[in-house]
Short mmCIF file of C-alpha atoms in Angstrom, two decimals:
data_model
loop_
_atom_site.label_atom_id
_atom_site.label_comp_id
_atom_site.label_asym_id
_atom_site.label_seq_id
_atom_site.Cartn_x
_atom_site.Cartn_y
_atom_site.Cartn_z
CA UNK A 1 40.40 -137.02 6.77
CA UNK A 2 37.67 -137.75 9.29
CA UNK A 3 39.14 -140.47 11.66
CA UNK A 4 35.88 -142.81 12.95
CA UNK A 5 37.11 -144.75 16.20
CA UNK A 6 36.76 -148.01 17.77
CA UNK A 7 35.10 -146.00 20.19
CA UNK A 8 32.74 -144.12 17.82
CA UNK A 9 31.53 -147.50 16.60
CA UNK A 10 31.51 -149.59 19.31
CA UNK A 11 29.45 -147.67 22.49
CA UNK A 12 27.86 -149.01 25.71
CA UNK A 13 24.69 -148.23 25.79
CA UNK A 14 20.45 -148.89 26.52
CA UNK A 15 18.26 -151.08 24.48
CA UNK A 16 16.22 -151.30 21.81
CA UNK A 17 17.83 -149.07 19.27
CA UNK A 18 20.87 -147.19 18.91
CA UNK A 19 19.05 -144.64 16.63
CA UNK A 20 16.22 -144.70 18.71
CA UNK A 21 16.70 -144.53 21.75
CA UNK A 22 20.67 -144.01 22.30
CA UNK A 23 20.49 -140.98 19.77
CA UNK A 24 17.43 -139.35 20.81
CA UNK A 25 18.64 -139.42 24.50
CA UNK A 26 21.94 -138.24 23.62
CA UNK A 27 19.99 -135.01 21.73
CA UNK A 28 17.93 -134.53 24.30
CA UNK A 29 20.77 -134.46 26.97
CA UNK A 30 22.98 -132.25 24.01
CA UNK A 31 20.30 -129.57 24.31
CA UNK A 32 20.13 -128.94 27.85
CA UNK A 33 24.12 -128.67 27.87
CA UNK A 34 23.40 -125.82 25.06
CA UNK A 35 20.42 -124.50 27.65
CA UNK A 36 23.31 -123.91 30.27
CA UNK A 37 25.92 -123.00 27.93
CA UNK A 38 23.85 -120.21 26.80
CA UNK A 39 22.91 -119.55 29.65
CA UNK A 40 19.45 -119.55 29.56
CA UNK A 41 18.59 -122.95 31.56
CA UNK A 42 17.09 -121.10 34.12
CA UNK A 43 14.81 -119.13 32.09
CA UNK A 44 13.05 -122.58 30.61
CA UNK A 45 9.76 -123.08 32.09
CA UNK A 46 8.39 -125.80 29.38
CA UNK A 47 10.13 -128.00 26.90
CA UNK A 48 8.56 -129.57 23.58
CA UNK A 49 10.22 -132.41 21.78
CA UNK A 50 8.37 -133.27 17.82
CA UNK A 51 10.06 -136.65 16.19
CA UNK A 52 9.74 -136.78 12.61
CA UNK A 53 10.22 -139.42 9.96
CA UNK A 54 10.93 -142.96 10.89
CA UNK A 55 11.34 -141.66 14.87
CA UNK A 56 7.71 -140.05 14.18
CA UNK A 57 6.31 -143.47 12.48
CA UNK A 58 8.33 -146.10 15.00
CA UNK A 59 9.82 -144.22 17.96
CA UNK A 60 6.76 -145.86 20.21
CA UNK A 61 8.01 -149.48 19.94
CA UNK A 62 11.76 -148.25 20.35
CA UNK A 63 11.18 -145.78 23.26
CA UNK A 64 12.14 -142.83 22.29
CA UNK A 65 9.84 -141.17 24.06
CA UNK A 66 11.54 -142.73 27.22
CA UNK A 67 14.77 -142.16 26.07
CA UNK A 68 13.89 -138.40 25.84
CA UNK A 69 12.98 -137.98 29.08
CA UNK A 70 15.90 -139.82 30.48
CA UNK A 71 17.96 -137.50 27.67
CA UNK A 72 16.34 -134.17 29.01
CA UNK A 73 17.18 -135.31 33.05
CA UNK A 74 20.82 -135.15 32.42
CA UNK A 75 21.42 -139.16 31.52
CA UNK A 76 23.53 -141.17 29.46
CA UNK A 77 23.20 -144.43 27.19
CA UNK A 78 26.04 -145.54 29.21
CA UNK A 79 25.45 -144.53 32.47
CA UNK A 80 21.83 -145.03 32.77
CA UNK A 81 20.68 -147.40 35.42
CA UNK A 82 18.78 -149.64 33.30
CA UNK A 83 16.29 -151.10 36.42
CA UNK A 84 15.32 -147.80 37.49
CA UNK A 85 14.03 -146.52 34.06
CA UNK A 86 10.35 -147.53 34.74
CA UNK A 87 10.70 -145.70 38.04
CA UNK A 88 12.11 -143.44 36.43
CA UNK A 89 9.67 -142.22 33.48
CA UNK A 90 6.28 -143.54 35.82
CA UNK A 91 7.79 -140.20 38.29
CA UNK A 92 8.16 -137.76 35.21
CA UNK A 93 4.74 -138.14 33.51
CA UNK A 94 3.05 -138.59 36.90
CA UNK A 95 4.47 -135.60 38.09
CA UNK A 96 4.18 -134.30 34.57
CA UNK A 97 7.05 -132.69 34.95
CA UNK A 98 11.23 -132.86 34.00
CA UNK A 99 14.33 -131.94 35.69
CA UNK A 100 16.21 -130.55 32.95
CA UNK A 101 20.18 -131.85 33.89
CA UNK A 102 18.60 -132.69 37.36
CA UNK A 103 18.82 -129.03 37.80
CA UNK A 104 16.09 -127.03 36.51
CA UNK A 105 12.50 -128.72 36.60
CA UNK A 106 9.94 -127.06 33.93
CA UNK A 107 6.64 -128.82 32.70
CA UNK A 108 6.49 -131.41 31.00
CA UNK A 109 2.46 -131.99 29.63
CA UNK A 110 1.50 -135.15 28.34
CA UNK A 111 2.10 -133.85 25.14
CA UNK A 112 4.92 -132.22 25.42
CA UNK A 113 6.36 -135.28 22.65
CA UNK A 114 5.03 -135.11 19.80
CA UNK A 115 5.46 -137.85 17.25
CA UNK A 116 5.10 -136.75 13.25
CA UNK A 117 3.96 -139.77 11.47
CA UNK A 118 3.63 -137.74 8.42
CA UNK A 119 6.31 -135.21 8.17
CA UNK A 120 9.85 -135.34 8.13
CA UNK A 121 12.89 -133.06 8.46
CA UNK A 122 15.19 -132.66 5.61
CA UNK A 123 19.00 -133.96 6.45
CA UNK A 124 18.06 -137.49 7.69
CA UNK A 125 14.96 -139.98 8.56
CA UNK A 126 15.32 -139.73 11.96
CA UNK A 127 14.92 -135.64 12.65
CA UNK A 128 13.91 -134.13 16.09
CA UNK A 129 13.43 -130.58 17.22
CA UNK A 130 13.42 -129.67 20.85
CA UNK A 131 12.64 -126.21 21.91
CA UNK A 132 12.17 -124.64 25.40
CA UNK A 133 9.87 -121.62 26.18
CA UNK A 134 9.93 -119.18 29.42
CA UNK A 135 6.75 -118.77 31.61
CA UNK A 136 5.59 -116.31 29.00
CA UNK A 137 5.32 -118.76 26.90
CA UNK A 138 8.03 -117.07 24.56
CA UNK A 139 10.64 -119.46 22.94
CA UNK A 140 14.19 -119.46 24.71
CA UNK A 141 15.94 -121.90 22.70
CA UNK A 142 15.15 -124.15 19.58
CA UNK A 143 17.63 -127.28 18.01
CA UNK A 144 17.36 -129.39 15.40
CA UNK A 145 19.33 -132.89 15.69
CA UNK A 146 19.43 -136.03 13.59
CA UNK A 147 19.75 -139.52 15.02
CA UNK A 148 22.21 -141.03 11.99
CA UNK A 149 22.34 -144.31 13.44
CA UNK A 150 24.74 -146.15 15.41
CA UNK A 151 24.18 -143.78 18.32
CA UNK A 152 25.39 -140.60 16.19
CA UNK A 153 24.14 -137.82 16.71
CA UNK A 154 24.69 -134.37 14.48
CA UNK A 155 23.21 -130.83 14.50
CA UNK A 156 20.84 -129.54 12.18
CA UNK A 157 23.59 -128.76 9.11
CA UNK A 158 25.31 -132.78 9.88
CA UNK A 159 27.99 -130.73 11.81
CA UNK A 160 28.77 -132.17 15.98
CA UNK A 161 26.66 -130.40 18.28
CA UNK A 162 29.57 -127.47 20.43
CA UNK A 163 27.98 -128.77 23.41
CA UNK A 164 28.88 -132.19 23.26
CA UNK A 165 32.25 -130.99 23.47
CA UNK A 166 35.06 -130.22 21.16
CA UNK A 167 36.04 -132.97 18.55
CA UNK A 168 39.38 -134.18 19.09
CA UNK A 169 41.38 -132.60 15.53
CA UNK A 170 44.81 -135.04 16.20
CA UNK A 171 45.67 -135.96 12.99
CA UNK A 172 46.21 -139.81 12.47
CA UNK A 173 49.11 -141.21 11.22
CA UNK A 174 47.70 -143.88 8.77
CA UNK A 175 44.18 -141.87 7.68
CA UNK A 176 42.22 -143.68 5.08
CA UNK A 177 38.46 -143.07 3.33
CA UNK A 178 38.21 -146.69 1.46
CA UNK A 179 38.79 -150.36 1.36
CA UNK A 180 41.35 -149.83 -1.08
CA UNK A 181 43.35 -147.49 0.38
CA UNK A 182 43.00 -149.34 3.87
CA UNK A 183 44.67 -152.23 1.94
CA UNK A 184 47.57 -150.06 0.33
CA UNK A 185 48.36 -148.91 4.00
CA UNK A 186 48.50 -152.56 5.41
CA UNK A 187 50.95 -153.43 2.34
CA UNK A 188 52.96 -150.58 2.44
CA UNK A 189 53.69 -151.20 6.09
CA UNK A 190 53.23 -154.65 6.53
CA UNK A 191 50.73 -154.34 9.11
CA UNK A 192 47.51 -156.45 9.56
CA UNK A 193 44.07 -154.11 9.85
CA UNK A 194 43.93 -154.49 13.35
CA UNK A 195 47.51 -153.04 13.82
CA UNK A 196 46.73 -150.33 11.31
CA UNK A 197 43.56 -149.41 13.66
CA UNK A 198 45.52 -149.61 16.47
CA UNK A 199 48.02 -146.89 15.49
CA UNK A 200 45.32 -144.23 14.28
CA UNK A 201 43.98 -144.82 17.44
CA UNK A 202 46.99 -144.15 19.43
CA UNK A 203 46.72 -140.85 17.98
CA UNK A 204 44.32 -139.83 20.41
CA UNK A 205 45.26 -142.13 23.57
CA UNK A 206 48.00 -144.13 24.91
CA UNK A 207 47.79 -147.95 23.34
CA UNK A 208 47.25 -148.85 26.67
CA UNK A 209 44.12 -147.19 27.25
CA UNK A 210 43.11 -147.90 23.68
CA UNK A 211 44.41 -151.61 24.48
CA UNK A 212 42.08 -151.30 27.94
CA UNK A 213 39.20 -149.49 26.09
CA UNK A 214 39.07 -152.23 23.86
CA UNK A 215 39.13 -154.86 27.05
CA UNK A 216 35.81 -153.04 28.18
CA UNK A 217 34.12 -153.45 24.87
CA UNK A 218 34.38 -157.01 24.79
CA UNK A 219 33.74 -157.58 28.56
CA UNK A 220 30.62 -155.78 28.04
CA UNK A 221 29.39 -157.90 25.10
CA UNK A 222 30.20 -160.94 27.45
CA UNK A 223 28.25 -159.89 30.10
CA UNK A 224 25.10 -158.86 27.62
CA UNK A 225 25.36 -162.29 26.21
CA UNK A 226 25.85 -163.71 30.00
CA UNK A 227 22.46 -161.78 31.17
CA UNK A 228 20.84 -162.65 27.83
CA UNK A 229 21.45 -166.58 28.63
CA UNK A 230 19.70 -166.30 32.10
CA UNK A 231 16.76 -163.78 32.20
CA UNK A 232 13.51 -165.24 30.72
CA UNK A 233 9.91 -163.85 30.62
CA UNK A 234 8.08 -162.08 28.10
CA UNK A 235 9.76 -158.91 26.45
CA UNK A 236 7.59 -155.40 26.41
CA UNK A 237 5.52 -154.35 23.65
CA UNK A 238 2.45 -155.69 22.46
CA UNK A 239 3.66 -158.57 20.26
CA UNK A 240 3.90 -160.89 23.92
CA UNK A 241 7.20 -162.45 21.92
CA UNK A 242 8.94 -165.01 24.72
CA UNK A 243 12.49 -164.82 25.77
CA UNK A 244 14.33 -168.17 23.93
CA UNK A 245 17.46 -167.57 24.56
CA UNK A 246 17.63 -169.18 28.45
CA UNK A 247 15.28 -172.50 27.71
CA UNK A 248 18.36 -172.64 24.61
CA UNK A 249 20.94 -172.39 26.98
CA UNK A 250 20.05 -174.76 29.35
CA UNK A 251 19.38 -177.44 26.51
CA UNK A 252 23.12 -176.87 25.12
CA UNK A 253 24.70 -177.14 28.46
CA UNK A 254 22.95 -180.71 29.06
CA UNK A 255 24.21 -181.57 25.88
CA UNK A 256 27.65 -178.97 25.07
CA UNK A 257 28.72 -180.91 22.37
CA UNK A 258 25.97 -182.01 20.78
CA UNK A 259 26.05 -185.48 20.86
CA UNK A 260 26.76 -186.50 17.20
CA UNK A 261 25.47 -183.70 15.79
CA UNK A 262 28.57 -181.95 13.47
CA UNK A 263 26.44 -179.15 13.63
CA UNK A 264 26.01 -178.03 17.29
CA UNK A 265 28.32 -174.75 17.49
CA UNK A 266 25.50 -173.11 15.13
CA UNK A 267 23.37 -173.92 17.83
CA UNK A 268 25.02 -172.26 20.27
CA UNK A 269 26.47 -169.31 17.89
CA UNK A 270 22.49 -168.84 17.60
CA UNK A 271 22.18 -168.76 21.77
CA UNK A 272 24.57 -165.91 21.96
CA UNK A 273 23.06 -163.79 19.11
CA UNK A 274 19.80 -164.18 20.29
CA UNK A 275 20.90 -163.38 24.30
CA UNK A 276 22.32 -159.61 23.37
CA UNK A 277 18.99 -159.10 20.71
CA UNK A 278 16.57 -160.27 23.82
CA UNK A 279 18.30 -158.07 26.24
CA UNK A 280 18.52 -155.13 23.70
CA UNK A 281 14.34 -155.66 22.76
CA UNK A 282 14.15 -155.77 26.94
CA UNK A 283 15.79 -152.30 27.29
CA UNK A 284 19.14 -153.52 28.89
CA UNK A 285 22.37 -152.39 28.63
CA UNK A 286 23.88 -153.48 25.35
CA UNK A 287 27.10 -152.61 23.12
CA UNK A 288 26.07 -151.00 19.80
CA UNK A 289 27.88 -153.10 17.27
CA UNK A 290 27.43 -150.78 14.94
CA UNK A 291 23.53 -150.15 15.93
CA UNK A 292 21.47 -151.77 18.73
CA UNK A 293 19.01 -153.45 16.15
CA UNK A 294 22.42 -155.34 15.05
CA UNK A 295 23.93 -155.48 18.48
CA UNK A 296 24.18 -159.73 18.82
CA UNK A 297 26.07 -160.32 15.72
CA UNK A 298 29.68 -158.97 16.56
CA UNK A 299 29.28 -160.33 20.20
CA UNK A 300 27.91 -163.67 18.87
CA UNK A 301 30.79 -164.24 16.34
CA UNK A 302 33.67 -162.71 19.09
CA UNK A 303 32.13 -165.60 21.40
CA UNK A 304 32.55 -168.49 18.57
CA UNK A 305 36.19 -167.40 18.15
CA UNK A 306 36.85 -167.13 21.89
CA UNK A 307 35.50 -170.58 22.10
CA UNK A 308 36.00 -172.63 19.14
CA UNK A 309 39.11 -171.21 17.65
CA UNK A 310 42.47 -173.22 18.70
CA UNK A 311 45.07 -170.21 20.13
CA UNK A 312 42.71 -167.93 21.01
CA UNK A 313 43.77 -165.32 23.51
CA UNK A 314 42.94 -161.74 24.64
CA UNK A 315 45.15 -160.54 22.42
CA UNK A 316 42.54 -161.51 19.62
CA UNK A 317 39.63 -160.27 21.24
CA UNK A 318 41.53 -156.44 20.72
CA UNK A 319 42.33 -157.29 17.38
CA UNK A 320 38.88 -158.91 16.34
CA UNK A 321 37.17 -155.71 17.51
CA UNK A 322 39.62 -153.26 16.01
CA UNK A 323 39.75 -155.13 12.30
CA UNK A 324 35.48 -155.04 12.99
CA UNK A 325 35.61 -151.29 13.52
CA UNK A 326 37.98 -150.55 10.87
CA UNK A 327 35.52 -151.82 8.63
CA UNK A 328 32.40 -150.40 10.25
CA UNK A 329 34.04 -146.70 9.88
CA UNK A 330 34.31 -147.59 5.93
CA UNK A 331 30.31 -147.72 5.94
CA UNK A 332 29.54 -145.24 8.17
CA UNK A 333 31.75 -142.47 6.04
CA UNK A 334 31.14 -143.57 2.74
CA UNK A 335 27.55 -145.07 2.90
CA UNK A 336 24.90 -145.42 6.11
CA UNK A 337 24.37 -147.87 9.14
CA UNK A 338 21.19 -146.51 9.29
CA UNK A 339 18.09 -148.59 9.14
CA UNK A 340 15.66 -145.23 8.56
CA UNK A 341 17.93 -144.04 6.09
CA UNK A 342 19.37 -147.48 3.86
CA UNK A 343 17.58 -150.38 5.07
CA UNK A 344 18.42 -153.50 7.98
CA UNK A 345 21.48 -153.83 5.11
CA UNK A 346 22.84 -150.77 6.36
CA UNK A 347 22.73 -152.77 9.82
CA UNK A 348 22.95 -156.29 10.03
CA UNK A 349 24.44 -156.03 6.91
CA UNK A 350 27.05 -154.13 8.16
CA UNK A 351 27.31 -156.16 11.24
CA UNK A 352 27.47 -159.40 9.13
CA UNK A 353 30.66 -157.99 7.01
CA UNK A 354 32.48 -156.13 10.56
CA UNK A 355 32.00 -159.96 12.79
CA UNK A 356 32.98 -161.79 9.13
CA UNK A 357 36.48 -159.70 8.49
CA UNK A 358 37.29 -159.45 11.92
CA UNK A 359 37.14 -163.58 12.40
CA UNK A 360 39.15 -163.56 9.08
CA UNK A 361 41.79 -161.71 10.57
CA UNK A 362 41.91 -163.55 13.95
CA UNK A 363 41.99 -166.96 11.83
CA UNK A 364 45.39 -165.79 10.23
CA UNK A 365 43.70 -163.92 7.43
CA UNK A 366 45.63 -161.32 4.91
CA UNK A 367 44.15 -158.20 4.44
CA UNK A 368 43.28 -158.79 1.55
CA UNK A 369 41.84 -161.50 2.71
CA UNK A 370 39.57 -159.77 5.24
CA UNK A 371 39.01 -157.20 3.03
CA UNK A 372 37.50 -160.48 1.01
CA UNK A 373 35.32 -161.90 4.13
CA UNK A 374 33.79 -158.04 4.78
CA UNK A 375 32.80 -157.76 0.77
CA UNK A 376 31.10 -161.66 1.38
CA UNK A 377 28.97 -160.30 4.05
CA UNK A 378 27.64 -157.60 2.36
CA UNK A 379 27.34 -158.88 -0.74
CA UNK A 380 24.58 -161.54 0.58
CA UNK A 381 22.56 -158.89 2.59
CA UNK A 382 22.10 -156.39 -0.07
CA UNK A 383 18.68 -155.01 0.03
CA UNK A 384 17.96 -156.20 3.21
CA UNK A 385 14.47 -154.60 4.90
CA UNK A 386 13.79 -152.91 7.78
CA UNK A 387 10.06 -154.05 8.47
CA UNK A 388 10.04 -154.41 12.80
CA UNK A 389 6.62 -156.01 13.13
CA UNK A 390 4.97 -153.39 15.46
CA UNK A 391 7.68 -150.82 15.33
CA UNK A 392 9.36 -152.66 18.32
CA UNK A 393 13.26 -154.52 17.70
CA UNK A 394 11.89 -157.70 18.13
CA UNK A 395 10.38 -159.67 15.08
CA UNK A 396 12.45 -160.71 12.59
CA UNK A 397 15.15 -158.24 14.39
CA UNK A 398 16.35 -160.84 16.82
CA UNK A 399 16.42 -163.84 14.44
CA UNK A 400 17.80 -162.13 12.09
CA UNK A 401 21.32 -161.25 14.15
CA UNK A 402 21.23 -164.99 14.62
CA UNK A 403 21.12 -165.50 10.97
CA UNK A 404 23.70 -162.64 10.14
CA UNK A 405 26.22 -163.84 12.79
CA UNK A 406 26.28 -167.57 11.28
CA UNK A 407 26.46 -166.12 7.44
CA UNK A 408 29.75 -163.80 8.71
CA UNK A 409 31.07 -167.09 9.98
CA UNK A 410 30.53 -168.73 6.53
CA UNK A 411 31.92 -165.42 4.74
CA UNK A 412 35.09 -165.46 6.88
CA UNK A 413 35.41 -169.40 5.67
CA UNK A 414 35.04 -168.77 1.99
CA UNK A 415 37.33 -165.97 2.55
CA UNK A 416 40.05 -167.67 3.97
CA UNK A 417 39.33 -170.59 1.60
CA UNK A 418 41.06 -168.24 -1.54
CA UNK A 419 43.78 -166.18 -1.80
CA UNK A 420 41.77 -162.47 -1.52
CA UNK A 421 41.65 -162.18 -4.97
CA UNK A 422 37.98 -161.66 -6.31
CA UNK A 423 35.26 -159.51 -8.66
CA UNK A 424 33.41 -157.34 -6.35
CA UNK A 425 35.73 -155.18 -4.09
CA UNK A 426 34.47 -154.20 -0.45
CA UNK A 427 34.57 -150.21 -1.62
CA UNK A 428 32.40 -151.40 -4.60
CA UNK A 429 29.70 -153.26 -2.18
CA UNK A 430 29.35 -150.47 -0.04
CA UNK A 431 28.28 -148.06 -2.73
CA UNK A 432 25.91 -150.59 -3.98
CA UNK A 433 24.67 -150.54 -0.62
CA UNK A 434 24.16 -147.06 -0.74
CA UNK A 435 22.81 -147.05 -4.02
CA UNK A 436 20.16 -149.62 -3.27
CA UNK A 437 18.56 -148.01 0.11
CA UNK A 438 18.70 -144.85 -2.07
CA UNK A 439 16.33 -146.95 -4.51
CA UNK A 440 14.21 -148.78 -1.79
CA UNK A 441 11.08 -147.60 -0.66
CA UNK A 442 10.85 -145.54 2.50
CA UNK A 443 7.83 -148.30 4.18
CA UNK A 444 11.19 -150.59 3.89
CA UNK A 445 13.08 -148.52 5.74
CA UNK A 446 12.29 -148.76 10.09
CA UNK A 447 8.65 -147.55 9.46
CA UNK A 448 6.41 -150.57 9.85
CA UNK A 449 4.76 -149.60 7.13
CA UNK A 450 5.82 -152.22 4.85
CA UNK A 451 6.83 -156.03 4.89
CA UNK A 452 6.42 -158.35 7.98
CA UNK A 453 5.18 -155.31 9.40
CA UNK A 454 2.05 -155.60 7.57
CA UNK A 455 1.92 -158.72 6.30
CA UNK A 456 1.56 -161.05 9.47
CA UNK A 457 -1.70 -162.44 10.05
CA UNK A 458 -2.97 -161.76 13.35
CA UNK A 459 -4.09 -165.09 15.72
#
C-alpha cells in the first residue's frame, strides 16, 4: 500500500498555487532531467510548453507561465530565490531565450507557452505537454505531465516521472488506505495518530530526521506567517486587492487581548491565516498545507495552539503536523486535493478537516475522536467552489483560509465535546467529497468561469 508522507503533503515551496505554479515548475524542471538522461539535452535547440484545462483557462493569474520558465532553468519550489524571480523571467523573455538546467540555452519565442483555454488532456484538469525540437526543427523529446494538486506531479499514465528519481519501495510497518483502518491500527496498538505517522515514517528515515523534518515544516509556516504580518502594499494582478494582514497586526498588538472582547483570538487566528494567503497571492515562499490556495489554514490553527493552548510544547507542534498529514494522505489516495479536479472542498476543505483533527489530537483527543473533528470539517465544506475572481489566489481565496481555519477550530471543539461516536464516518465524507466534485460543474472548478468569478460587479 502506497505510503503518502508528512513530507509528500507538507512541501516548502513558491506562491500562488501549489498546482499551478509548484507543479508546473516541478514538470518543467522533470523534463529537462529526462533531456539529459536521454541524453539528448544538447541536441534541443527550441522548447514548447501547451497548458490545457484549468492551467490553460487560469494559469495567467497563478503564474504558471513563470513557474515554467523558472521549471525549465533547472529551479525548485523550494530553492527558488523568491526576490529574484522578476529578474529572473524580465532576462528570459527579453533575451527570449532559456537555459535549460542552466546548461543548455535554446529559444524560447514569445510563444513558446501556449495556454489551451479550450482543450484539455485526458488523466487530469491540469495537463501540460512540453516538447523540445533540434535546429531542424525535428522533435527530440515530447512529455506529458499532470499537476494533481498539492504540488504532485505524475507522468502521462498517473505513474512518477524516472527522472525525478526512484520512489522509495520501504515497506511501512503500520500501512493503511482509510479512516477506519487508521483507527483499528491506533486501537490495536494503543497509539495516538500522530505516533502511528511517526512510525511509518521511520520507515524511510531515522525519527530524528523525521522528528527534525517536521521542526522545519513548522518553522517555515512561522516565518510565512511572520513575513505575512509585516509586508504591506498592493499584491500583483489586476484586481489592485491591498495587503490587510500588517494594518491587522499592528491593531492586535496595541490591544493583544482585546480589551473585553471574549472574542479577540478569532481576530488574531484571522491575522495569521490571512499573513501566509497574502504572501502566497504575492509569490513568496510558502508551505503547501496540502495546496498553496489552502496554505494559511494549517499554519493559522498550529499558531492558535502554540499560543492559546495551556502545555503546549514542541513536542505538539510534531504531533499536530503528523496527525494533519495522516489525514491529508486519506484524501489525497482515496479522493482529490485538487481544486481543477473536485472543487476549493478538495482544498480548504481538506485543510479545514487536517488543522481541525490535528488540534483535536494536541487537545488530548482519542482517535476516534480526531477521526470525529476531521469528518466535522469536511462535512461543512462540502461542495465548496473554486471561482478565483480573475484567475489569481486572491478573492475569496484568502478570506476564505481565514474562515476555514476558525471552522477547524470549532470542529476540533465539538469533537472533543463527545465521545467520537457519530453518523457520518471520515471515510464516508471523503467519498462524498469525491462524489460531489465528480457532480459539480467544471466553471466551479479553478476556471473563473463561474461564481464570484463572474458575478462581481465591476466599480
Amino acid at each position: 500500500m502506497e505510503h503518502i508522507s508528512v513530507f509528500d503533503i507538507f512541501k516548502v515551496g513558491i506562491g500562488p498555487s501549489s498546482s499551478h505554479t509548484v507543479g508546473p515548475m516541478r514538470a518543467a524542471r522533470r523534463f529537462c532531467e529526462r533531456l539529459a538522461a536521454e541524453a539528448v539535452l544538447e541536441r534541443a535547440h527550441r522548447v514548447k510548453v501547451e497548458l490545457y484545462g484549468s492551467l490553460g483557462f487560469t494559469g495567467k493569474g497563478h503564474g504558471s507561465d513563470v513557474a515554467v520558465m523558472l521549471g525549465l532553468e533547472g529551479e525548485d519550489p523550494k530553492t527558488v530565490d523568491v526576490d529574484a524571480v522578476p529578474a529572473r523571467v524580465q532576462a528570459i523573455t527579453g533575451a527570449q531565450r532559456v537555459s535549460l538546467l542552466g546548461r543548455r540555452a535554446v529559444a524560447f519565442p514569445a510563444d513558446a507557452i501556449v495556454f489551451h483555454r479550450k482543450e484539455k488532456l485526458p488523466l487530469h484538469p491540469n495537463g501540460m505537454r512540453f516538447s523540445a525540437f533540434d535546429d531542424a526543427g525535428r522533435l527530440v523529446l515530447e512529455r506529458v505531465y499532470y499537476s494533481v494538486g498539492g504540488g504532485f506531479v505524475v507522468n502521462h499514465d498517473g505513474t512518477p516521472d524516472a527522472a525525478a528519481g526512484p520512489a522509495s519501495t520501504a515497506a511501512v510497518p503500520l500501512p493503511f488506505g482509510s479512516g477506519e483502518q487508521l483507527l483499528e491500527l491506533c486501537n490495536q496498538h494503543g497509539f495516538a495518530i500522530s505516533t502511528l505517522m511517526l512510525e511509518n515514517e521511520k520507515a524511510f528515515r531515522p525519527e530524528a530526521e523525521v522528528r527534525a523534518g517536521v521542526v522545519e515544516i513548522a518553522r517555515a509556516m512561522e516565518a510565512c506567517v511572520r513575513r505575512g504580518c509585516e509586508r504591506e502594499g498592493i499584491l500583483p494582478g489586476g484586481l489592485k486587492v491591498k495587503r490587510r494582514a500588517s494594518a491587522l497586526y499592528r491593531k492586535l498588538r496595541a490591544d493583544p487581548r482585546g480589551g473585553s472582547d471574549p472574542l479577540a483570538v478569532i481576530d488574531w487566528v484571522n491575522l495569521w491565516a490571512l499573513a501566509v494567503n497574502e504572501e502566497n497571492a504575492a509569490g513568496g515562499r510558502v508551505v503547501t498545507a496540502p495546496t498553496n490556495g489552502a496554505a494559511g489554514i494549517v499554519p493559522a490553527v498550529l499558531t492558535y495552539y502554540q499560543r492559546h493552548v495551556p502545555n503546549a510544547d514542541d513536542e505538539g507542534a510534531v504531533r499536530f503536523l503528523l496527525t494533519a498529514a495522516a489525514i491529508g494522505a486519506l484524501y489525497k489516495k482515496n479522493a482529490s486535493i485538487s481544486g481543477a479536479e473536485v472543487g476549493c472542498q478538495g482544498e480548504v476543505g481538506v485543510a479545514c478537516s487536517m488543522a481541525a483533527g490535528a488540534l483535536a489530537e494536541v487537545m488530548g483527543g482519542t482517535p476516534e475522536q480526531v477521526e470525529n473533528a476531521a469528518e466535522i470539517g469536511m462535512e461543512h465544506n462540502l461542495g465548496l467552489t473554486c471561482d478565483p475572481i480573475g484567475g489569481l489566489v486572491q478573492v475569496p481565496c484568502i478570506e476564505r483560509n481565514a474562515m476555514g481555519s476558525v471552522k477547524a477550530i470549532n470542529a476540533a471543539r465539538l469533537a472533543l465535546s463527545g465521545d467520537g461516536k457519530h453518523k457520518v464516518s471520515l471515510d464516508k465524507v471523503i467519498a462524498t467529497m469525491r462524489a460531489t466534485g465528480a457532480d459539480m460543474s467544471s466553471k466551479y472548478k479553478e476556471t473563473a468561469r463561474g461564481g464570484l468569478a463572474v458575478n462581481i460587479i465591476e466599480c
